[in-house]
Short mmCIF file of C-alpha atoms in Angstrom, two decimals:
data_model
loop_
_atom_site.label_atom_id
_atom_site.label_comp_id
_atom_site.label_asym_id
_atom_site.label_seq_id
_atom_site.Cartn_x
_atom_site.Cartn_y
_atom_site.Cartn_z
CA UNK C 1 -13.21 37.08 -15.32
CA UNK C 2 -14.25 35.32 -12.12
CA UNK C 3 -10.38 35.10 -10.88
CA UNK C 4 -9.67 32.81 -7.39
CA UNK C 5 -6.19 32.64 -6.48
CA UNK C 6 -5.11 28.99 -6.26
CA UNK C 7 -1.73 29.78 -5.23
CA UNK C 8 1.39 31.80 -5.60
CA UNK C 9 5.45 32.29 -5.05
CA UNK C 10 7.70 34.45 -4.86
CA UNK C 11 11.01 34.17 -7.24
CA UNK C 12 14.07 35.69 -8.04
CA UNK C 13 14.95 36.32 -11.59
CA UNK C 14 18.12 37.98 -13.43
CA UNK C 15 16.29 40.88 -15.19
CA UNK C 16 15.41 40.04 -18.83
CA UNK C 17 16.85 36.12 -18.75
CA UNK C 18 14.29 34.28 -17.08
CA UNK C 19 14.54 30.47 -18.16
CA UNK C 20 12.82 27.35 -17.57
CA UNK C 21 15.34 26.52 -15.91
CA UNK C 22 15.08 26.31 -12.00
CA UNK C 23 13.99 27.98 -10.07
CA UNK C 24 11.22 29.05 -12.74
CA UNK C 25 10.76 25.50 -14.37
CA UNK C 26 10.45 23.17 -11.14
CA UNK C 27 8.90 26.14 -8.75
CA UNK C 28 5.79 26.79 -11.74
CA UNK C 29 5.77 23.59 -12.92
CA UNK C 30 3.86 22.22 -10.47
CA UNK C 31 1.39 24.69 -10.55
CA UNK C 32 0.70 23.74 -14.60
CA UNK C 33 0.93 27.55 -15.37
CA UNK C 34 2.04 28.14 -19.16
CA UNK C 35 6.03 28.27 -18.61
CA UNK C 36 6.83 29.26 -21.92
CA UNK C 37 4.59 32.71 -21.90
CA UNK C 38 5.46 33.75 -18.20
CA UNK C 39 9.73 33.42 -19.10
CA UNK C 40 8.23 35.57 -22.51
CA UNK C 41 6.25 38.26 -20.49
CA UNK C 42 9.17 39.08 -17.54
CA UNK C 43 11.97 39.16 -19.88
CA UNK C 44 9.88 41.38 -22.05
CA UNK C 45 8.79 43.37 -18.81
CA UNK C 46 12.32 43.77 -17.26
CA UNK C 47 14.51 43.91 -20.62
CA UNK C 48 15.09 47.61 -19.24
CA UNK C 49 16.59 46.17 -16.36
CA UNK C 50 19.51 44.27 -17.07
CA UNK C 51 21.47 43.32 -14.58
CA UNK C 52 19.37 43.08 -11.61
CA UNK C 53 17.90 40.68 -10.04
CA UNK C 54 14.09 41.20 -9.49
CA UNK C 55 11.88 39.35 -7.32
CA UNK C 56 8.90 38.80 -8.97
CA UNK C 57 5.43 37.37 -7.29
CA UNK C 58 3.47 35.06 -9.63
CA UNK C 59 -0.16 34.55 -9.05
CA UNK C 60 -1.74 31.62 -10.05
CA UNK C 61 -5.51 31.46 -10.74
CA UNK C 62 -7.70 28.39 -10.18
CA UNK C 63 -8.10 27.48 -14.22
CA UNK C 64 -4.08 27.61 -14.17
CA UNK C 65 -4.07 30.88 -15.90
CA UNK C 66 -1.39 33.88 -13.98
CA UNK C 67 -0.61 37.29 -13.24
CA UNK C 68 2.71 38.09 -11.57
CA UNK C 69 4.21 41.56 -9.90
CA UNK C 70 7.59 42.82 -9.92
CA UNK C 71 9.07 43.86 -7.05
CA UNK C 72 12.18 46.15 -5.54
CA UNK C 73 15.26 44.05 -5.95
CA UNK C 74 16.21 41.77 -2.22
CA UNK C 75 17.65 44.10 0.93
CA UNK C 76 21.01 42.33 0.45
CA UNK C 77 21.37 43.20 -3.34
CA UNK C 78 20.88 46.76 -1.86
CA UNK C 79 23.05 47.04 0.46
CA UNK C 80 26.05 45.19 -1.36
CA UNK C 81 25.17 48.06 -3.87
CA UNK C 82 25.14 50.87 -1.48
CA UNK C 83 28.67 49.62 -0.21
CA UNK C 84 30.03 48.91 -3.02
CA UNK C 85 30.78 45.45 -2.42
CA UNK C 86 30.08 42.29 -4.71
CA UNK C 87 29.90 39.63 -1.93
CA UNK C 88 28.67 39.57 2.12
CA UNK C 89 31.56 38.50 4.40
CA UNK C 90 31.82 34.66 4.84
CA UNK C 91 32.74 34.91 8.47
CA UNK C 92 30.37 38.24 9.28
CA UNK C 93 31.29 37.63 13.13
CA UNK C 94 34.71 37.96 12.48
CA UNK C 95 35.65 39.79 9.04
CA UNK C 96 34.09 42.82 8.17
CA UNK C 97 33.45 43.88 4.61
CA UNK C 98 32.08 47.25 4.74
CA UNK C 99 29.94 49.65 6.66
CA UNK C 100 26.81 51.18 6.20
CA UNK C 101 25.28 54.70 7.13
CA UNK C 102 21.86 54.31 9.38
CA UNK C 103 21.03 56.93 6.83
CA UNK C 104 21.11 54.88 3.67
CA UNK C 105 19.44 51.63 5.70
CA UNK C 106 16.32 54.18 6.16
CA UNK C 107 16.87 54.46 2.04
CA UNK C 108 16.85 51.11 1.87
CA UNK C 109 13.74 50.84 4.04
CA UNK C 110 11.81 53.26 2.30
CA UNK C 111 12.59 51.78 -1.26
CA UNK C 112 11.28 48.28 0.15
CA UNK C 113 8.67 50.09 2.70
CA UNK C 114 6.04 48.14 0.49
CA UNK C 115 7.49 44.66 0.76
CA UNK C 116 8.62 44.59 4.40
CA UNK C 117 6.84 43.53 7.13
CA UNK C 118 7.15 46.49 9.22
CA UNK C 119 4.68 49.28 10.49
CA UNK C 120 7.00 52.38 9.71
CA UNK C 121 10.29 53.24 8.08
CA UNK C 122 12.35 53.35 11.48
CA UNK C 123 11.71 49.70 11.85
CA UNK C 124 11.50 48.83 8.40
CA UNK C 125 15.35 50.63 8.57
CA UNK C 126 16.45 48.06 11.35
CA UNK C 127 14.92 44.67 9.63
CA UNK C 128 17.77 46.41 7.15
CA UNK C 129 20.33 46.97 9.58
CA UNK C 130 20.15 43.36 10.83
CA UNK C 131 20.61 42.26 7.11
CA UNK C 132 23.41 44.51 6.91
CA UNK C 133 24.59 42.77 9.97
CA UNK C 134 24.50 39.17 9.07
CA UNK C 135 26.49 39.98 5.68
CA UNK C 136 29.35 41.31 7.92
CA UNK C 137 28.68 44.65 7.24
CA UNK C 138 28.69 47.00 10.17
CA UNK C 139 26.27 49.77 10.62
CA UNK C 140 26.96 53.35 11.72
CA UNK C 141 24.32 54.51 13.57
CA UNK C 142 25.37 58.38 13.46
CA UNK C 143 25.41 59.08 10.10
CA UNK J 1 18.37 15.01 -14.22
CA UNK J 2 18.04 14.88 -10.89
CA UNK J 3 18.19 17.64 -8.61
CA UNK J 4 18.23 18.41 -4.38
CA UNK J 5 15.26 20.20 -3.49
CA UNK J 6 15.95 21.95 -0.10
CA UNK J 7 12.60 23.31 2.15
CA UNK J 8 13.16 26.10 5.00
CA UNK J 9 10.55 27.11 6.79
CA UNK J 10 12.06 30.65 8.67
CA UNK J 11 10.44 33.90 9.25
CA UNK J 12 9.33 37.02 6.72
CA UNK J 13 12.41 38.98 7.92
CA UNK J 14 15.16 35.94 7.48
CA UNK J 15 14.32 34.71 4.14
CA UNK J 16 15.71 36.79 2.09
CA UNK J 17 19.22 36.72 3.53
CA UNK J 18 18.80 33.09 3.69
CA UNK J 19 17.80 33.09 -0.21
CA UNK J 20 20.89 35.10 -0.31
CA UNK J 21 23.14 32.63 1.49
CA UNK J 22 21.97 29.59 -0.54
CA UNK J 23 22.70 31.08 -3.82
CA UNK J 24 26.26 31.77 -2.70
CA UNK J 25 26.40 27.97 -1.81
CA UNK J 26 25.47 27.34 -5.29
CA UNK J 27 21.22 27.04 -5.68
CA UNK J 28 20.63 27.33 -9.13
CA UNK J 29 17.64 29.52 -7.78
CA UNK J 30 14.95 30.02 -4.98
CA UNK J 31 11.78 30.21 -4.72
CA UNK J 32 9.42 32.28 -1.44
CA UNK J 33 6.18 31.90 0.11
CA UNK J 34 5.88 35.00 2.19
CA UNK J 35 2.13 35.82 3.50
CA UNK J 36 3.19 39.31 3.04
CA UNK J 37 3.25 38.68 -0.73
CA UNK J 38 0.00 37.30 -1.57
CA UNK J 39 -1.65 40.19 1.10
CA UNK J 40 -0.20 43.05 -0.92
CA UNK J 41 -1.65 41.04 -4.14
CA UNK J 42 -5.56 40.77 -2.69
CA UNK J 43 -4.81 43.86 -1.09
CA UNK J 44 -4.81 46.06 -4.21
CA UNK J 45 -7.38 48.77 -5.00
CA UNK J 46 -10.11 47.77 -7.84
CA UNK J 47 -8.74 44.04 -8.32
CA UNK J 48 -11.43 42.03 -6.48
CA UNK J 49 -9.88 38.03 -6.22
CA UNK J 50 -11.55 35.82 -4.40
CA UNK J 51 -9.07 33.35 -2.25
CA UNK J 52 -9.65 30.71 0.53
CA UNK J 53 -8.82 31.94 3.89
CA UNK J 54 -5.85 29.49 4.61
CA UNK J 55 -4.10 30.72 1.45
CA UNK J 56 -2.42 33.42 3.53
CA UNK J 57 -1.83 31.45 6.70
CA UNK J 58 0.54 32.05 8.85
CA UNK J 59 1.90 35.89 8.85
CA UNK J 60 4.90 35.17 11.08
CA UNK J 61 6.30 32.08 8.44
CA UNK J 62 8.24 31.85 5.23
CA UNK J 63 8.81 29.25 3.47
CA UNK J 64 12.11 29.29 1.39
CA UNK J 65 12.78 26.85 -1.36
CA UNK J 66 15.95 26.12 -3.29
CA UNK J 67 17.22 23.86 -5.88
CA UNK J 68 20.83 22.42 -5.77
CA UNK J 69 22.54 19.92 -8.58
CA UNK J 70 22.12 15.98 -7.49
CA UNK J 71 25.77 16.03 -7.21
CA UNK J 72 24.10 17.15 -3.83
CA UNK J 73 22.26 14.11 -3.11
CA UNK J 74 24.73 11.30 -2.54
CA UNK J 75 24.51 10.31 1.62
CA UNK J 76 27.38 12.15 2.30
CA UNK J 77 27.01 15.20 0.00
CA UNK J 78 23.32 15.49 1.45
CA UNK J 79 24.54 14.97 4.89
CA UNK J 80 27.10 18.10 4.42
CA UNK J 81 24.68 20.37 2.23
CA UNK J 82 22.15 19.71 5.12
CA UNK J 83 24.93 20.53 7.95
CA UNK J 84 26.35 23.51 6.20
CA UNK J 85 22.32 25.21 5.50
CA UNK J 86 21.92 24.37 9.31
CA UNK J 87 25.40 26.34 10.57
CA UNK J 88 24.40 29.21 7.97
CA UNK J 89 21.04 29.19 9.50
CA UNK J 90 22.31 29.53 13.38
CA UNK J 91 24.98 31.96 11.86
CA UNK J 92 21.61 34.05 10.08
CA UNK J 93 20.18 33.81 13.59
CA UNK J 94 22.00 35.72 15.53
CA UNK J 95 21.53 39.04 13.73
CA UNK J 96 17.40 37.94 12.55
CA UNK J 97 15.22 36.02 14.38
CA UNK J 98 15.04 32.73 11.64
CA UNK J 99 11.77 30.61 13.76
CA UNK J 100 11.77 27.08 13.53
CA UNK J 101 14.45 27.19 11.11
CA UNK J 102 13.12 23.33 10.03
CA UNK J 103 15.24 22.25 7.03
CA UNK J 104 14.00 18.99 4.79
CA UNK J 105 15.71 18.21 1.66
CA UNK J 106 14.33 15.67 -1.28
CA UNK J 107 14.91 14.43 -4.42
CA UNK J 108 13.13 16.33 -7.82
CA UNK J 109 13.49 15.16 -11.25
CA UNK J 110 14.20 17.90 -14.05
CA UNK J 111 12.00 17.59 -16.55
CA UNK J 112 11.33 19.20 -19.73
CA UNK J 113 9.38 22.51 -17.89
CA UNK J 114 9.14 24.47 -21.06
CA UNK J 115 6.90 21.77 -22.10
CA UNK J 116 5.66 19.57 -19.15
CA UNK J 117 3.07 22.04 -18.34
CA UNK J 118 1.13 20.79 -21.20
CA UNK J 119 -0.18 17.28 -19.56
CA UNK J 120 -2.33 19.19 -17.84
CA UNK J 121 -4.43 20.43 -20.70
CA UNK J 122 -6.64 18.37 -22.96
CA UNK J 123 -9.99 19.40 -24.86
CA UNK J 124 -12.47 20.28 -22.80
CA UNK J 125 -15.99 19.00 -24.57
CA UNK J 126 -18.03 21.78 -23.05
CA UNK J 127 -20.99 20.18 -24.71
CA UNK J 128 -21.99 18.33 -27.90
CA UNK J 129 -21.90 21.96 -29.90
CA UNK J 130 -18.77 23.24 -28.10
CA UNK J 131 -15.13 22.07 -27.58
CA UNK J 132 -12.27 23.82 -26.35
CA UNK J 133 -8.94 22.52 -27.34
CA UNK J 134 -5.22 23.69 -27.03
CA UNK J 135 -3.56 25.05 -30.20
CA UNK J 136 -1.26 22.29 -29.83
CA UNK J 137 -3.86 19.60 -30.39
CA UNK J 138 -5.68 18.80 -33.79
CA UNK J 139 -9.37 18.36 -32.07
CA UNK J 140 -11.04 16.31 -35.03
CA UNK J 141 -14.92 18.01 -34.36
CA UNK J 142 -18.34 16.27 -34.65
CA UNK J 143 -20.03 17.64 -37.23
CA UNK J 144 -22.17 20.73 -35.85
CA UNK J 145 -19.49 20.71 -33.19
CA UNK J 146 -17.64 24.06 -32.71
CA UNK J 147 -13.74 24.71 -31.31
CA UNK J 148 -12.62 27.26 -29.75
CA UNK J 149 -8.66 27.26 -30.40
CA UNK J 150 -7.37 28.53 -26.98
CA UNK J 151 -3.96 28.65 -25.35
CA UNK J 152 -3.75 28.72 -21.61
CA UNK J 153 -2.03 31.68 -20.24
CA UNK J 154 -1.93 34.93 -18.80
CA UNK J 155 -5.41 36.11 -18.71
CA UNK J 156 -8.35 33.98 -17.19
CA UNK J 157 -10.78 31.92 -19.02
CA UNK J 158 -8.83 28.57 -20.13
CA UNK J 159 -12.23 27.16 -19.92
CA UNK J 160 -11.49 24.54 -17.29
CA UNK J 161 -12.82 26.87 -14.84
CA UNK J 162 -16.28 26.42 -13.55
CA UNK J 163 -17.54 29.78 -13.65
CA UNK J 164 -16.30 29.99 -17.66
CA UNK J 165 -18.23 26.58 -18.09
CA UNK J 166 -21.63 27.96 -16.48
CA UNK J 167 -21.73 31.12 -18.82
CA UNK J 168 -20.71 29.10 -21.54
CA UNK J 169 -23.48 26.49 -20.69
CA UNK J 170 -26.30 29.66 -20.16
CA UNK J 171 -25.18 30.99 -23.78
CA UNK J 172 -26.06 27.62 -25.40
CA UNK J 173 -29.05 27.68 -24.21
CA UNK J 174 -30.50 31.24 -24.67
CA UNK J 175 -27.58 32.74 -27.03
CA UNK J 176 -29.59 32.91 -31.13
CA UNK J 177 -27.75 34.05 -34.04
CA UNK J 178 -28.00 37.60 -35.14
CA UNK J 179 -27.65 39.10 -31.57
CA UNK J 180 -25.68 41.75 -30.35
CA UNK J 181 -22.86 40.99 -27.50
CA UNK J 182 -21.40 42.80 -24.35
CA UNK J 183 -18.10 40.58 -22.71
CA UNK J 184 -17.30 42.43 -19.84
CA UNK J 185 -14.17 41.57 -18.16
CA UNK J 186 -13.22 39.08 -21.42
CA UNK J 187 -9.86 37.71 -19.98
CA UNK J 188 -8.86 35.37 -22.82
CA UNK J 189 -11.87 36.06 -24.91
CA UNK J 190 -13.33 33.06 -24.35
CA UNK J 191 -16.82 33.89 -24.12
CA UNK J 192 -16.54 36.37 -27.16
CA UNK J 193 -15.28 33.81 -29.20
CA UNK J 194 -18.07 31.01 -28.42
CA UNK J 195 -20.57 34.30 -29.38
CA UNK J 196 -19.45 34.71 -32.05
CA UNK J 197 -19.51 30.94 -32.79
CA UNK J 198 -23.06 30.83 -31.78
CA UNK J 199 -24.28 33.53 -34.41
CA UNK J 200 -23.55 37.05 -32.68
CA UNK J 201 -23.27 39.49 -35.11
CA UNK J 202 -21.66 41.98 -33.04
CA UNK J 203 -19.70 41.65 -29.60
CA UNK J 204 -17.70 44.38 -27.82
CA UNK J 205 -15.14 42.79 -25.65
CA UNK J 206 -13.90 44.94 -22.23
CA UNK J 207 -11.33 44.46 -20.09
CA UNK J 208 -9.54 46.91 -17.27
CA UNK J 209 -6.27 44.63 -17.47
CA UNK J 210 -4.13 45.29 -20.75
CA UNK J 211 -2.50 41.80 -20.48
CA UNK J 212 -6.33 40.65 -20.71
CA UNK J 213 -7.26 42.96 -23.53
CA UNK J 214 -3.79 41.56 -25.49
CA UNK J 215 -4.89 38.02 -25.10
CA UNK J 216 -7.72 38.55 -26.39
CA UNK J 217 -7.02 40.02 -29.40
CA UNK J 218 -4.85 37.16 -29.93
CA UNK J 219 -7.10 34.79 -29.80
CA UNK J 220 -9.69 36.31 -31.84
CA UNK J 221 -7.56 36.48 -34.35
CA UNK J 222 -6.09 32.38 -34.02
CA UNK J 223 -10.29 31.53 -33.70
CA UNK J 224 -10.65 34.10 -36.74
CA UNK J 225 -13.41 36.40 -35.23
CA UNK J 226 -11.52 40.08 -35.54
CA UNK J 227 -14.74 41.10 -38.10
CA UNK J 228 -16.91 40.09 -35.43
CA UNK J 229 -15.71 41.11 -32.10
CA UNK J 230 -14.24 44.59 -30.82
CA UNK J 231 -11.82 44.41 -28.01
CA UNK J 232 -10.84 47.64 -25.86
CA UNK J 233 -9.59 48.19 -22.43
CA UNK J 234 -12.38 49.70 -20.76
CA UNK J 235 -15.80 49.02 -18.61
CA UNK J 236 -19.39 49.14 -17.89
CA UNK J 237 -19.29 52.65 -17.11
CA UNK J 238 -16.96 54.08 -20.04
CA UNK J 239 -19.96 52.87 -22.48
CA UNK J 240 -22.36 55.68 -23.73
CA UNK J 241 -25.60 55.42 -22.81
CA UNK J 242 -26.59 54.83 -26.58
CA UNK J 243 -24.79 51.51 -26.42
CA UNK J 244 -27.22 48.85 -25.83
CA UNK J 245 -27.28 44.61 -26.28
CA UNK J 246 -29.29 41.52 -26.52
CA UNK J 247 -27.16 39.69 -24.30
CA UNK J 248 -24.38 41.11 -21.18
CA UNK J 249 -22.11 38.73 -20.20
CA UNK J 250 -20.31 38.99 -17.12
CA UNK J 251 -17.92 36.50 -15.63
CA UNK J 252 -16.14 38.37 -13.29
CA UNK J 253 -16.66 38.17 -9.22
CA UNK J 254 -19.86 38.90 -7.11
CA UNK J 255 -18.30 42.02 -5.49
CA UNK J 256 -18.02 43.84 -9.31
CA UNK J 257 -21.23 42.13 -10.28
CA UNK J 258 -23.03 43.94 -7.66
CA UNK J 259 -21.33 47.33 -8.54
CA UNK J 260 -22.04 46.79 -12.22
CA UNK J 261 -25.86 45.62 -11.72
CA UNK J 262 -27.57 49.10 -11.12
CA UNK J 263 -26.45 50.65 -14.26
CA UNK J 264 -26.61 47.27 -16.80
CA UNK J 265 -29.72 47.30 -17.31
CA UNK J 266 -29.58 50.82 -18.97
CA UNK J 267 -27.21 48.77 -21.90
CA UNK J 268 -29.77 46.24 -22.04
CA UNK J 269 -32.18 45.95 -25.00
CA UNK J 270 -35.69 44.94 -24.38
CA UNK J 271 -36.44 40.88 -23.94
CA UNK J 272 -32.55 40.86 -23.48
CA UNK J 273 -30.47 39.14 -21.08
CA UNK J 274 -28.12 39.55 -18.25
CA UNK J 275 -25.41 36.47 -17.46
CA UNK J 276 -23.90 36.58 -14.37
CA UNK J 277 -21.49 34.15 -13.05
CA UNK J 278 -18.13 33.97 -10.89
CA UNK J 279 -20.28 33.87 -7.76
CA UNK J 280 -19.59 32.25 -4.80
CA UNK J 281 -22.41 30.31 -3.50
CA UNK J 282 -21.68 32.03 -0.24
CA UNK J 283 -22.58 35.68 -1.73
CA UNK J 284 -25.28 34.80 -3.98
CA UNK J 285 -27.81 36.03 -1.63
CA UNK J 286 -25.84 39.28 -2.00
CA UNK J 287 -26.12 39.71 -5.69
CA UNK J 288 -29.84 38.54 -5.69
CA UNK J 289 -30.47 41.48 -3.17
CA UNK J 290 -28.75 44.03 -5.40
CA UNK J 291 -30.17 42.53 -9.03
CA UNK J 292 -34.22 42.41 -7.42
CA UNK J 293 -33.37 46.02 -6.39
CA UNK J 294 -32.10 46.88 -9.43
CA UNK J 295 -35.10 45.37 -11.67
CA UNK J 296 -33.41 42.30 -12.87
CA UNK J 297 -35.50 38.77 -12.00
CA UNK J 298 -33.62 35.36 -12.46
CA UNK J 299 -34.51 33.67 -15.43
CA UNK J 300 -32.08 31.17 -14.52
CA UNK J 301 -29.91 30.21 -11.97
CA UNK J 302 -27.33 27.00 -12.77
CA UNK J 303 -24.75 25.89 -9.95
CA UNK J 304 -21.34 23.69 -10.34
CA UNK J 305 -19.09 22.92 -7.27
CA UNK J 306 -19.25 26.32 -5.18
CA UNK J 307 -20.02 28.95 -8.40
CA UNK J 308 -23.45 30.35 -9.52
CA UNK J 309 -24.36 31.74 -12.36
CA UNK J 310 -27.72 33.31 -13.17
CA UNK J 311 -29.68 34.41 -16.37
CA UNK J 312 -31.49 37.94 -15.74
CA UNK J 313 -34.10 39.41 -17.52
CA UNK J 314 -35.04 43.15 -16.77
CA UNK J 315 -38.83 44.17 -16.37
CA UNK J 316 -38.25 47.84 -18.10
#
């Protein structure tokens, strides 16, 4: 079928529990896509997921019809999973919460090489690093 | 219900943290628009969309949306919530470069999303033989009047669209009963269903995209045409040679219409007919090119806002 993007977005969605509720309802309402059969299709999609939050990019077609993509889960859900941690630091200036190996930012990068904007994995590994940064957790560069 | 809608507009890099930093302020959920999104989604191998140029825009800007509870809203609560994203945002900036950083923050009303989405669908009286109506909605037809039952949804072809409403026109007026149908790239099955409503006696529906192929099969069966139409995932080129029809249809996009037109004249029986539509008035010159070269002279050509559509007959 003769498909021309109208428009699209980018949301983030518990694995398997998408709801109408925001950001879903008022982020694809206003497109007029069918609400009811997108929450259906990326709970079915993800139910092997649970417990992760996936970014998911929804396409929306000029007759209001969709596609949408999954994605790798957000660079700070991966590094508060790589440390170990459940929240960033609230003061990451001043308090600390964990540190992270260079090593497992280039993971990180790699995982999410598609999704950045970067040209290679070193840089893709400090866009990372700065994350890791502003969530007060500190980077160790030789390991 | 009311709730705070809050806009950033930041850079690629920031958003996510910033998505990150607004949910642990309490934003019952975000929402992106990230050029680098939408590029990897034209950008794909094999799935040709056509797309203004300003829908990417603006590589170097995000734009991060987030919804907060009206509790919010009040002049001081805004006030604070609007003081509190902008400290967060100079506190994000010192470790990623956030751009303009702009922050505006209005009021949305919740409304009933699971449903809502339905205003914006209504019949469509494609003509005075064809309507296309939502499930939802008990179309009362004029007599001689067909529906086609069709839910909007995942696969294209709700019928609103004016490339659908071109083929759909060119099948009224050369489709007769007792003909033998190829729907290539059938999306929701639209255009096998109003075949089959117009007398086909057999139509094979393709479709590369599963989700496509699913939907289709659903709908044939609400519109009750499974003993008349065939759906498979597949294309042009996985059909044998042997496999040959009165009318093609295909309502796809000029780049795949101009792959597809050297070899669809080999499924094409004699005095039969080739629909194309889902062309830009910009490329038509392309696909005439490629169809004269291939045999095929226009037996009609129809045009609504910037789409074409053309009727070809084959000289072999």
């Amino acid at each position: 079928m003769a498909q021309k993007i109208a428009g699209y977005v980018k949301l983030q969605i518990p694995a398997g529990q998408a709801t109408p509720a925001p950001p879903v309802g008022p982020a694809l309402g206003q497109h007029g896509i069918n609400i009811s059969q997108f929450v259906k299709e990326f709970n079915e999609k993800t139910a092997s997921q649970q417990g992760l939050i996936i970014p998911v990019v929804i396409t929306v077609f000029a007759d209001r019809s969709f596609t949408f993509i999954t994605k790798t889960p957000p660079a700070p859900v991966l590094i508060k999973k790589a440390c170990n941690i459940h929240k960033a630091s609230g003061r990451p200036n001043v308090e600390k919460v964990a540190t992270i190996p260079w090593s497992e930012c280039k993971k990180i990068a790699e995982l999410k090489m598609k999704d950045l904007n970067a040209s290679d994995v070193e840089s893709g590994a400090r866009m990372v690093a700065g994350t890791a940064r502003s969530m007060g957790v500190l980077v160790d560069m030789d390991s | 219900m009311i709730l705070a809608e809050i806009t950033i507009v930041t850079t690629p890099a920031a958003v996510e943290v910033i998505a990150e930093s607004l949910i642990a302020m309490g934003a019952r959920g975000t929402a992106v628009q990230n050029p680098a999104d939408i590029l990897a989604v034209v950008e794909q191998p094999n799935v040709p969309y056509e797309y203004d140029d300003d829908l990417v825009g603006n590589l170097n800007e995000a734009t991060l949306t987030a919804w907060f509870d009206e509790d919010h809203l009040g002049a001081d609560h805004k006030q604070a919530l609007e003081a509190k994203i902008k400290c967060e945002l100079e506190r994000i900036g010192t470790y990623i470069p956030i751009g303009s950083g702009e922050v505006s923050i209005q009021k949305v009303i919740q409304e009933d999303w699971e449903n809502a989405w339905k205003t914006y669908y209504q019949p469509i009286i494609v003509s005075d033989q064809l309507v296309i109506s939502p499930t939802w909605i008990d179309y009362n037809p004029q007599p001689g009047q067909h529906i086609i039952k069709l839910d909007p949804g995942g696969a294209f072809g709700t019928g609103s669209h004016a490339s659908t409403l071109l083929t759909l026109e060119l099948m009224e007026i050369y489709m007769i009963g007792d003909s033998k149908v190829l729907d290539l790239g059938c999306g929701s099955g639209i255009l096998s269903i109003a075949a089959a409503k117009w007398g086909a006696y057999k139509i094979d529906a393709l479709d590369i995209d599963p989700v496509a192929v699913e939907t289709t099969i659903e709908n044939v069966e609400i519109n009750c045409c499974s003993d008349l139409i065939n759906v498979q995932e597949g294309e042009l080129y996985s059909l044998s040679a042997k496999q040959k029809y009165d009318f093609i249809l295909m309502n796809i996009v000029a780049d795949v219409i101009i792959d597809l037109l050297p070899i669809a004249a080999d499924h094409l029986r004699p005095m039969g007919l080739l629909f194309c539509s889902g062309i830009l008035n910009k490329k038509e010159d392309k696909v005439l090119t490629v169809a004269r070269r291939s045999g095929f002279e226009v037996h009609e050509r129809l045009e609504r806002d910037e789409w074409v559509a053309f009727a070809f007959s084959h000289g072999s």
